[in-house]
Amino acid sequence: MTSYHVTWEGPVHKASGLGYASRAYARALTRQGVVVSWGLSGPKGRSAHGKKVLIYNHLPNHINFKAARSRYDTIILNTVWETSRTPRNWLPNMNKFDAICVPSQHNKVALRNSGVKVPIYIVPHGVDTKVFHPDNKKLSLPRAAGKFTFVSVFGFQHRKNPEALLRAYWEEFSSQDNVILVIKTNGYAAYETERWIKKQILQYQKRLGFQKSTAPVVVIAHRLLESQLKGLYTLGDAFVLPTRGEGVGLPFLESLASGVPVIATGWGGQMDFLTTRNSFLLPYRLKSPAASMKSRHAISRSFSYLFAQKGQRWAEADRHALRRKMRQAYQNPELCKEKGRQGRRDVLDLSWNRAGVLMKQVIEKVIRSKH
């Protein structure tokens, strides 16, 4: 057993990607022999395991440092960010932590650009390659039978760039092409139901004038079972998402683990594991998020208070390049299979156990640095 006790305070009960990663990190630490309490159940008095460590996995501006310092010997922030700089109100608190863990090189650069001075360590996300596997039974979707299938998984928000994905697909493919796009998405408010999301997409299609003879799109905006989600990836011949910014991009990892190549923007946390050998990478330009949020093409929630602050940038993928890459994938199914096989090989070592080992090393290094 370790000579310290970790309290993990994060969104461990949430169904989101952040919640999933929070649980996975905490469990990975436990597997490395670290005593971990979840939530606020950490030791209140003197710990039987010596030093008391808080790993804070919420927004950094929400922590009560006075209370935390009275209870813990070491306080580490575990965070993730998507644009070129973090929100301004994060900075004062970020420099009060003893250290910060982030999952990608992209995050480290964003934090340094934002004025973070404390030590920053990269502790990457993992992917369970036993759960996400090329042999998983495909999701049953009769409409996709015999068709080249593009799959996309994302929350229905502006940062994910759903409008560029839809527009490029409608511009490039017609009902004459043997192709289908399957989108798994979700809303963020009670009114953002599957019906509402489908309506937003249909209205956008009409606004662009693509009402007849377009290639089919299937939208799934309700919860899927894990077995269904695994089968959604293997249903795909290629995964596609022209995202504007990712801290990591878990669906990219899950797609590669499933042996399915990725078409994605060549900027963001995903660039730690996406390469030209396992993916089709899109050129981009870094732009102010506010510009596209005000565009007539914006069809989803913007979260402008987070992403559209002065000085922030994110990547606008080249839509014409997206069309070309989707067409290339469609015309070259064997190339897709080859890239998918390479992707599977590339992520075999990107396990959550590796994340646990690295995070344990960080904790012990930070504890030593305080002596």
CSV table of C-alpha atoms in Angstrom, one decimal:
chain,number,residue,atom,x,y,z
A,1,MET,CA,0.0,0.0,0.0
A,2,THR,CA,1.1,3.6,-0.6
A,3,SER,CA,2.1,6.0,2.1
A,4,TYR,CA,-0.7,8.4,1.0
A,5,HIS,CA,-4.5,8.4,0.6
A,6,VAL,CA,-6.1,10.0,-2.5
A,7,THR,CA,-9.5,11.6,-2.5
A,8,TRP,CA,-10.8,11.8,-6.1
A,9,GLU,CA,-13.3,14.6,-6.5
A,10,GLY,CA,-14.8,14.7,-9.9
A,11,PRO,CA,-18.0,14.0,-12.0
A,12,VAL,CA,-17.8,10.3,-11.3
A,13,HIS,CA,-21.6,9.8,-11.4
A,14,LYS,CA,-22.2,11.5,-14.7
A,15,ALA,CA,-22.9,9.6,-17.9
A,16,SER,CA,-20.8,12.1,-20.0
A,17,GLY,CA,-17.3,11.5,-21.5
A,18,LEU,CA,-15.9,13.6,-18.6
A,19,GLY,CA,-17.7,11.3,-16.1
A,20,TYR,CA,-16.5,8.2,-17.9
A,21,ALA,CA,-12.9,9.5,-17.9
A,22,SER,CA,-13.1,10.5,-14.2
A,23,ARG,CA,-14.2,7.0,-13.2
A,24,ALA,CA,-11.6,5.4,-15.4
A,25,TYR,CA,-8.7,7.4,-13.9
A,26,ALA,CA,-9.8,6.7,-10.3
A,27,ARG,CA,-10.1,3.0,-10.9
A,28,ALA,CA,-6.8,3.0,-12.7
A,29,LEU,CA,-5.1,4.5,-9.6
A,30,THR,CA,-6.8,1.9,-7.4
A,31,ARG,CA,-5.4,-0.9,-9.6
A,32,GLN,CA,-1.9,0.5,-8.9
A,33,GLY,CA,-2.4,-0.1,-5.2
A,34,VAL,CA,-3.3,3.5,-4.4
A,35,VAL,CA,-6.0,3.9,-1.7
A,36,VAL,CA,-8.7,6.1,-3.4
A,37,SER,CA,-11.8,7.6,-1.9
A,38,TRP,CA,-14.4,9.0,-4.4
A,39,GLY,CA,-16.1,12.3,-4.0
A,40,LEU,CA,-16.1,14.0,-0.6
A,41,SER,CA,-15.6,10.7,1.4
A,42,GLY,CA,-11.9,11.3,1.9
A,43,PRO,CA,-10.2,11.2,5.4
A,44,LYS,CA,-11.3,14.0,7.7
A,45,GLY,CA,-8.8,13.4,10.5
A,46,ARG,CA,-5.3,12.0,10.3
A,47,SER,CA,-5.1,9.4,7.5
A,48,ALA,CA,-4.0,5.9,8.3
A,49,HIS,CA,-2.1,6.1,5.0
A,50,GLY,CA,0.0,9.2,5.8
A,51,LYS,CA,-0.2,12.1,3.4
A,52,LYS,CA,-3.6,13.2,2.2
A,53,VAL,CA,-3.9,14.0,-1.5
A,54,LEU,CA,-6.8,15.7,-3.3
A,55,ILE,CA,-7.1,15.2,-7.0
A,56,TYR,CA,-9.6,17.8,-8.1
A,57,ASN,CA,-11.4,16.9,-11.4
A,58,HIS,CA,-14.0,19.7,-11.6
A,59,LEU,CA,-13.7,23.2,-13.1
A,60,PRO,CA,-10.7,24.8,-11.3
A,61,ASN,CA,-12.6,28.0,-10.5
A,62,HIS,CA,-15.1,26.1,-8.4
A,63,ILE,CA,-12.6,24.8,-5.7
A,64,ASN,CA,-12.6,26.3,-2.2
A,65,PHE,CA,-8.9,26.4,-1.6
A,66,LYS,CA,-9.1,27.5,2.0
A,67,ALA,CA,-11.1,24.5,2.9
A,68,ALA,CA,-9.1,22.1,0.7
A,69,ARG,CA,-5.7,23.3,2.2
A,70,SER,CA,-7.0,22.7,5.7
A,71,ARG,CA,-7.7,19.0,4.9
A,72,TYR,CA,-5.1,18.0,2.3
A,73,ASP,CA,-1.3,18.0,2.2
A,74,THR,CA,-1.2,18.0,-1.7
A,75,ILE,CA,-3.8,19.3,-4.2
A,76,ILE,CA,-3.5,18.3,-7.8
A,77,LEU,CA,-5.9,19.5,-10.6
A,78,ASN,CA,-6.9,17.0,-13.3
A,79,THR,CA,-8.4,18.9,-16.2
A,80,VAL,CA,-8.9,19.0,-19.9
A,81,TRP,CA,-9.5,21.9,-22.4
A,82,GLU,CA,-10.4,22.2,-26.1
A,83,THR,CA,-9.4,25.6,-27.4
A,84,SER,CA,-6.1,27.4,-27.6
A,85,ARG,CA,-6.6,29.0,-24.1
A,86,THR,CA,-8.6,28.3,-21.0
A,87,PRO,CA,-11.3,30.6,-19.8
A,88,ARG,CA,-9.9,33.7,-18.0
A,89,ASN,CA,-11.5,32.9,-14.7
A,90,TRP,CA,-9.6,29.6,-14.4
A,91,LEU,CA,-6.2,31.1,-14.2
A,92,PRO,CA,-6.0,32.5,-10.6
A,93,ASN,CA,-7.0,29.2,-9.2
A,94,MET,CA,-4.9,27.0,-11.5
A,95,ASN,CA,-1.7,28.6,-10.2
A,96,LYS,CA,-2.7,27.7,-6.7
A,97,PHE,CA,-2.5,23.9,-7.3
A,98,ASP,CA,0.6,22.0,-6.5
A,99,ALA,CA,0.5,20.5,-10.0
A,100,ILE,CA,-1.8,19.9,-12.9
A,101,CYS,CA,-2.5,16.7,-14.9
A,102,VAL,CA,-3.8,17.0,-18.5
A,103,PRO,CA,-4.4,14.2,-21.0
A,104,SER,CA,-2.6,15.6,-24.1
A,105,GLN,CA,0.1,17.8,-25.5
A,106,HIS,CA,-2.6,20.1,-26.8
A,107,ASN,CA,-3.8,20.7,-23.3
A,108,LYS,CA,-0.3,21.4,-21.9
A,109,VAL,CA,0.2,24.1,-24.6
A,110,ALA,CA,-3.2,25.6,-24.0
A,111,LEU,CA,-2.5,25.9,-20.2
A,112,ARG,CA,1.0,27.4,-20.8
A,113,ASN,CA,-0.6,29.9,-23.3
A,114,SER,CA,-3.1,30.8,-20.6
A,115,GLY,CA,-0.4,31.8,-18.1
A,116,VAL,CA,-0.1,28.6,-16.0
A,117,LYS,CA,3.2,28.5,-14.1
A,118,VAL,CA,2.8,25.4,-11.9
A,119,PRO,CA,4.1,22.0,-13.1
A,120,ILE,CA,2.0,20.4,-15.8
A,121,TYR,CA,2.1,16.6,-16.4
A,122,ILE,CA,0.6,14.7,-19.3
A,123,VAL,CA,-1.4,11.7,-18.2
A,124,PRO,CA,-3.2,10.4,-21.3
A,125,HIS,CA,-6.7,8.9,-21.4
A,126,GLY,CA,-6.9,5.2,-22.2
A,127,VAL,CA,-9.2,3.0,-24.2
A,128,ASP,CA,-10.3,-0.5,-23.3
A,129,THR,CA,-9.3,-2.5,-26.3
A,130,LYS,CA,-11.1,-5.6,-24.9
A,131,VAL,CA,-14.4,-3.7,-24.9
A,132,PHE,CA,-13.9,-1.8,-28.2
A,133,HIS,CA,-12.8,-4.5,-30.6
A,134,PRO,CA,-13.0,-5.1,-34.4
A,135,ASP,CA,-15.0,-8.3,-33.8
A,136,ASN,CA,-17.9,-6.6,-32.0
A,137,LYS,CA,-21.2,-7.5,-33.4
A,138,LYS,CA,-22.5,-4.6,-35.6
A,139,LEU,CA,-25.4,-2.5,-34.5
A,140,SER,CA,-28.5,-3.7,-36.2
A,141,LEU,CA,-29.5,-1.0,-38.7
A,142,PRO,CA,-31.3,-2.4,-41.8
A,143,ARG,CA,-31.0,0.9,-43.7
A,144,ALA,CA,-27.2,0.6,-43.6
A,145,ALA,CA,-27.1,-2.9,-45.0
A,146,GLY,CA,-24.7,-3.2,-48.0
A,147,LYS,CA,-23.9,0.6,-47.8
A,148,PHE,CA,-20.6,2.3,-47.1
A,149,THR,CA,-21.3,3.6,-43.7
A,150,PHE,CA,-19.9,6.8,-42.1
A,151,VAL,CA,-20.3,6.9,-38.4
A,152,SER,CA,-20.0,10.0,-36.1
A,153,VAL,CA,-20.3,10.2,-32.3
A,154,PHE,CA,-20.5,13.6,-30.6
A,155,GLY,CA,-22.5,15.9,-28.3
A,156,PHE,CA,-24.8,18.2,-30.3
A,157,GLN,CA,-22.8,21.4,-29.7
A,158,HIS,CA,-21.1,24.0,-32.0
A,159,ARG,CA,-17.5,22.9,-31.0
A,160,LYS,CA,-18.1,19.5,-32.6
A,161,ASN,CA,-19.0,21.2,-36.0
A,162,PRO,CA,-22.1,19.2,-36.9
A,163,GLU,CA,-23.0,21.7,-39.6
A,164,ALA,CA,-19.7,21.2,-41.6
A,165,LEU,CA,-20.2,17.4,-41.3
A,166,LEU,CA,-23.7,17.5,-42.7
A,167,ARG,CA,-23.0,20.2,-45.3
A,168,ALA,CA,-20.0,18.4,-46.7
A,169,TYR,CA,-21.8,15.1,-46.8
A,170,TRP,CA,-24.9,16.5,-48.5
A,171,GLU,CA,-22.7,18.4,-51.0
A,172,GLU,CA,-20.5,15.4,-51.9
A,173,PHE,CA,-23.0,12.5,-51.9
A,174,SER,CA,-26.4,12.0,-53.5
A,175,SER,CA,-29.0,9.2,-53.4
A,176,GLN,CA,-27.0,7.8,-56.4
A,177,ASP,CA,-24.1,6.9,-54.0
A,178,ASN,CA,-24.3,3.7,-52.0
A,179,VAL,CA,-23.6,5.5,-48.8
A,180,ILE,CA,-25.1,6.4,-45.4
A,181,LEU,CA,-24.2,8.7,-42.5
A,182,VAL,CA,-25.1,7.5,-39.0
A,183,ILE,CA,-24.9,10.1,-36.3
A,184,LYS,CA,-25.0,9.3,-32.6
A,185,THR,CA,-25.5,12.5,-30.6
A,186,ASN,CA,-27.1,14.0,-27.5
A,187,GLY,CA,-28.5,17.3,-26.3
A,188,TYR,CA,-27.5,19.2,-23.2
A,189,ALA,CA,-30.9,20.5,-22.0
A,190,ALA,CA,-34.2,18.9,-21.3
A,191,TYR,CA,-35.7,20.3,-24.5
A,192,GLU,CA,-32.8,19.1,-26.7
A,193,THR,CA,-34.5,15.8,-27.4
A,194,GLU,CA,-33.9,13.4,-30.3
A,195,ARG,CA,-37.0,15.0,-32.0
A,196,TRP,CA,-35.6,18.5,-31.5
A,197,ILE,CA,-32.1,17.6,-32.8
A,198,LYS,CA,-33.7,15.9,-35.9
A,199,LYS,CA,-35.8,19.0,-36.5
A,200,GLN,CA,-32.7,21.3,-36.3
A,201,ILE,CA,-30.9,19.1,-38.9
A,202,LEU,CA,-34.0,18.9,-41.2
A,203,GLN,CA,-34.4,22.7,-41.1
A,204,TYR,CA,-30.7,23.2,-41.9
A,205,GLN,CA,-31.0,20.8,-44.8
A,206,LYS,CA,-33.9,22.8,-46.2
A,207,ARG,CA,-32.1,26.1,-45.7
A,208,LEU,CA,-29.2,24.8,-47.8
A,209,GLY,CA,-31.6,23.6,-50.5
A,210,PHE,CA,-30.8,19.9,-50.1
A,211,GLN,CA,-34.3,18.6,-50.0
A,212,LYS,CA,-34.3,16.0,-52.8
A,213,SER,CA,-32.0,13.2,-53.8
A,214,THR,CA,-29.6,13.6,-50.9
A,215,ALA,CA,-27.7,10.7,-49.4
A,216,PRO,CA,-29.4,9.3,-46.2
A,217,VAL,CA,-28.6,10.4,-42.7
A,218,VAL,CA,-29.7,8.5,-39.6
A,219,VAL,CA,-29.7,10.4,-36.3
A,220,ILE,CA,-29.6,8.5,-33.0
A,221,ALA,CA,-30.0,10.9,-30.1
A,222,HIS,CA,-31.1,8.6,-27.3
A,223,ARG,CA,-29.0,6.5,-24.9
A,224,LEU,CA,-27.5,3.4,-26.3
A,225,LEU,CA,-26.5,0.3,-24.3
A,226,GLU,CA,-22.7,-0.3,-24.2
A,227,SER,CA,-23.2,-3.3,-26.5
A,228,GLN,CA,-25.0,-1.1,-29.0
A,229,LEU,CA,-22.4,1.7,-28.9
A,230,LYS,CA,-19.6,-0.9,-29.5
A,231,GLY,CA,-21.6,-2.2,-32.4
A,232,LEU,CA,-22.1,1.3,-33.8
A,233,TYR,CA,-18.4,1.7,-34.3
A,234,THR,CA,-18.0,-1.6,-36.0
A,235,LEU,CA,-21.0,-0.8,-38.2
A,236,GLY,CA,-18.8,2.0,-39.7
A,237,ASP,CA,-16.4,1.8,-42.6
A,238,ALA,CA,-15.0,5.2,-41.5
A,239,PHE,CA,-15.6,7.4,-38.5
A,240,VAL,CA,-15.9,11.2,-39.3
A,241,LEU,CA,-15.9,14.3,-37.2
A,242,PRO,CA,-14.5,17.7,-38.4
A,243,THR,CA,-14.3,18.9,-34.7
A,244,ARG,CA,-13.2,22.4,-33.9
A,245,GLY,CA,-11.3,21.4,-30.8
A,246,GLU,CA,-10.9,18.3,-28.5
A,247,GLY,CA,-9.0,17.8,-25.3
A,248,VAL,CA,-8.7,14.2,-26.2
A,249,GLY,CA,-11.5,12.9,-28.3
A,250,LEU,CA,-12.6,9.6,-26.7
A,251,PRO,CA,-14.7,8.5,-29.7
A,252,PHE,CA,-11.6,8.7,-31.9
A,253,LEU,CA,-9.8,6.3,-29.6
A,254,GLU,CA,-12.8,4.0,-29.4
A,255,SER,CA,-13.1,4.0,-33.2
A,256,LEU,CA,-9.5,3.1,-33.7
A,257,ALA,CA,-9.7,0.4,-31.1
A,258,SER,CA,-12.7,-1.0,-33.1
A,259,GLY,CA,-10.5,-1.1,-36.2
A,260,VAL,CA,-12.3,1.8,-37.9
A,261,PRO,CA,-10.2,4.7,-39.4
A,262,VAL,CA,-10.9,8.3,-38.5
A,263,ILE,CA,-11.5,11.4,-40.7
A,264,ALA,CA,-10.8,14.3,-38.4
A,265,THR,CA,-9.4,17.8,-38.1
A,266,GLY,CA,-5.6,17.8,-37.7
A,267,TRP,CA,-5.6,19.9,-34.6
A,268,GLY,CA,-6.4,19.1,-31.0
A,269,GLY,CA,-5.7,16.5,-28.3
A,270,GLN,CA,-6.4,13.7,-30.8
A,271,MET,CA,-3.2,14.5,-32.6
A,272,ASP,CA,-1.3,12.6,-29.8
A,273,PHE,CA,-2.6,9.4,-31.5
A,274,LEU,CA,-4.0,10.2,-34.9
A,275,THR,CA,-1.6,9.8,-37.8
A,276,THR,CA,-1.7,9.7,-41.6
A,277,ARG,CA,-1.3,5.9,-41.2
A,278,ASN,CA,-4.5,5.4,-39.2
A,279,SER,CA,-6.6,8.4,-40.2
A,280,PHE,CA,-7.5,10.9,-42.9
A,281,LEU,CA,-6.5,14.2,-41.5
A,282,LEU,CA,-8.1,17.5,-42.5
A,283,PRO,CA,-6.2,20.8,-43.0
A,284,TYR,CA,-7.6,23.7,-40.9
A,285,ARG,CA,-7.2,27.4,-40.0
A,286,LEU,CA,-7.2,28.6,-36.4
A,287,LYS,CA,-10.0,31.2,-36.0
A,288,SER,CA,-11.9,33.0,-33.3
A,289,PRO,CA,-14.8,30.8,-32.1
A,290,ALA,CA,-17.2,33.8,-32.0
A,291,ALA,CA,-17.0,34.1,-35.9
A,292,SER,CA,-18.7,30.7,-36.6
A,293,MET,CA,-21.1,31.0,-33.7
A,294,LYS,CA,-22.7,34.1,-35.4
A,295,SER,CA,-22.9,32.3,-38.7
A,296,ARG,CA,-26.2,31.4,-40.3
A,297,HIS,CA,-24.8,27.8,-40.4
A,298,ALA,CA,-24.7,27.5,-36.6
A,299,ILE,CA,-27.3,24.8,-35.6
A,300,SER,CA,-26.3,23.7,-32.1
A,301,ARG,CA,-25.6,25.0,-28.6
A,302,SER,CA,-22.5,27.3,-28.6
A,303,PHE,CA,-21.4,27.4,-25.0
A,304,SER,CA,-20.0,30.9,-26.0
A,305,TYR,CA,-19.3,31.8,-22.3
A,306,LEU,CA,-16.6,29.1,-22.3
A,307,PHE,CA,-15.2,29.1,-25.8
A,308,ALA,CA,-15.7,32.7,-27.2
A,309,GLN,CA,-13.6,34.7,-24.9
A,310,LYS,CA,-11.0,37.2,-26.2
A,311,GLY,CA,-7.8,35.5,-27.4
A,312,GLN,CA,-9.3,32.0,-27.8
A,313,ARG,CA,-8.8,30.1,-31.1
A,314,TRP,CA,-10.0,26.8,-32.4
A,315,ALA,CA,-9.7,24.9,-35.7
A,316,GLU,CA,-12.0,25.4,-38.7
A,317,ALA,CA,-11.5,22.3,-40.8
A,318,ASP,CA,-11.4,22.8,-44.6
A,319,ARG,CA,-14.9,21.7,-45.8
A,320,HIS,CA,-13.7,21.0,-49.3
A,321,ALA,CA,-10.9,18.8,-48.0
A,322,LEU,CA,-13.5,17.0,-45.8
A,323,ARG,CA,-15.6,16.3,-49.0
A,324,ARG,CA,-12.5,14.9,-50.7
A,325,LYS,CA,-11.4,12.7,-47.8
A,326,MET,CA,-15.0,11.3,-47.4
A,327,ARG,CA,-15.1,10.6,-51.2
A,328,GLN,CA,-11.6,9.0,-51.0
A,329,ALA,CA,-12.7,6.7,-48.1
A,330,TYR,CA,-15.9,5.8,-49.9
A,331,GLN,CA,-14.0,4.9,-53.1
A,332,ASN,CA,-11.3,3.0,-51.2
A,333,PRO,CA,-12.8,0.6,-48.7
A,334,GLU,CA,-9.6,-1.5,-48.6
A,335,LEU,CA,-7.6,1.6,-47.7
A,336,CYS,CA,-10.1,2.2,-44.9
A,337,LYS,CA,-9.5,-1.4,-43.6
A,338,GLU,CA,-5.8,-1.0,-43.8
A,339,LYS,CA,-5.9,2.3,-41.8
A,340,GLY,CA,-8.3,0.7,-39.4
A,341,ARG,CA,-6.0,-2.3,-38.8
A,342,GLN,CA,-3.1,0.2,-38.2
A,343,GLY,CA,-5.3,2.2,-35.8
A,344,ARG,CA,-6.1,-0.9,-33.8
A,345,ARG,CA,-2.3,-1.7,-33.5
A,346,ASP,CA,-1.6,1.9,-32.5
A,347,VAL,CA,-4.0,2.0,-29.6
A,348,LEU,CA,-3.2,-1.4,-28.0
A,349,ASP,CA,-0.7,0.2,-25.6
A,350,LEU,CA,-3.0,3.2,-24.8
A,351,SER,CA,-4.6,1.5,-21.8
A,352,TRP,CA,-6.1,3.0,-18.7
A,353,ASN,CA,-3.6,1.0,-16.7
A,354,ARG,CA,-0.9,3.1,-18.3
A,355,ALA,CA,-2.8,6.2,-17.1
A,356,GLY,CA,-2.9,4.8,-13.6
A,357,VAL,CA,0.9,4.2,-13.6
A,358,LEU,CA,1.6,7.7,-14.9
A,359,MET,CA,-0.7,9.4,-12.5
A,360,LYS,CA,0.7,7.5,-9.5
A,361,GLN,CA,4.2,8.6,-10.6
A,362,VAL,CA,3.0,12.2,-10.8
A,363,ILE,CA,1.4,12.1,-7.3
A,364,GLU,CA,4.6,10.7,-5.7
A,365,LYS,CA,6.8,13.2,-7.5
A,366,VAL,CA,4.6,16.1,-6.3
A,367,ILE,CA,4.6,14.8,-2.7
A,368,ARG,CA,8.5,14.5,-2.8
A,369,SER,CA,8.8,18.1,-4.2
A,370,LYS,CA,7.0,19.5,-1.2
A,371,HIS,CA,9.5,18.1,1.3
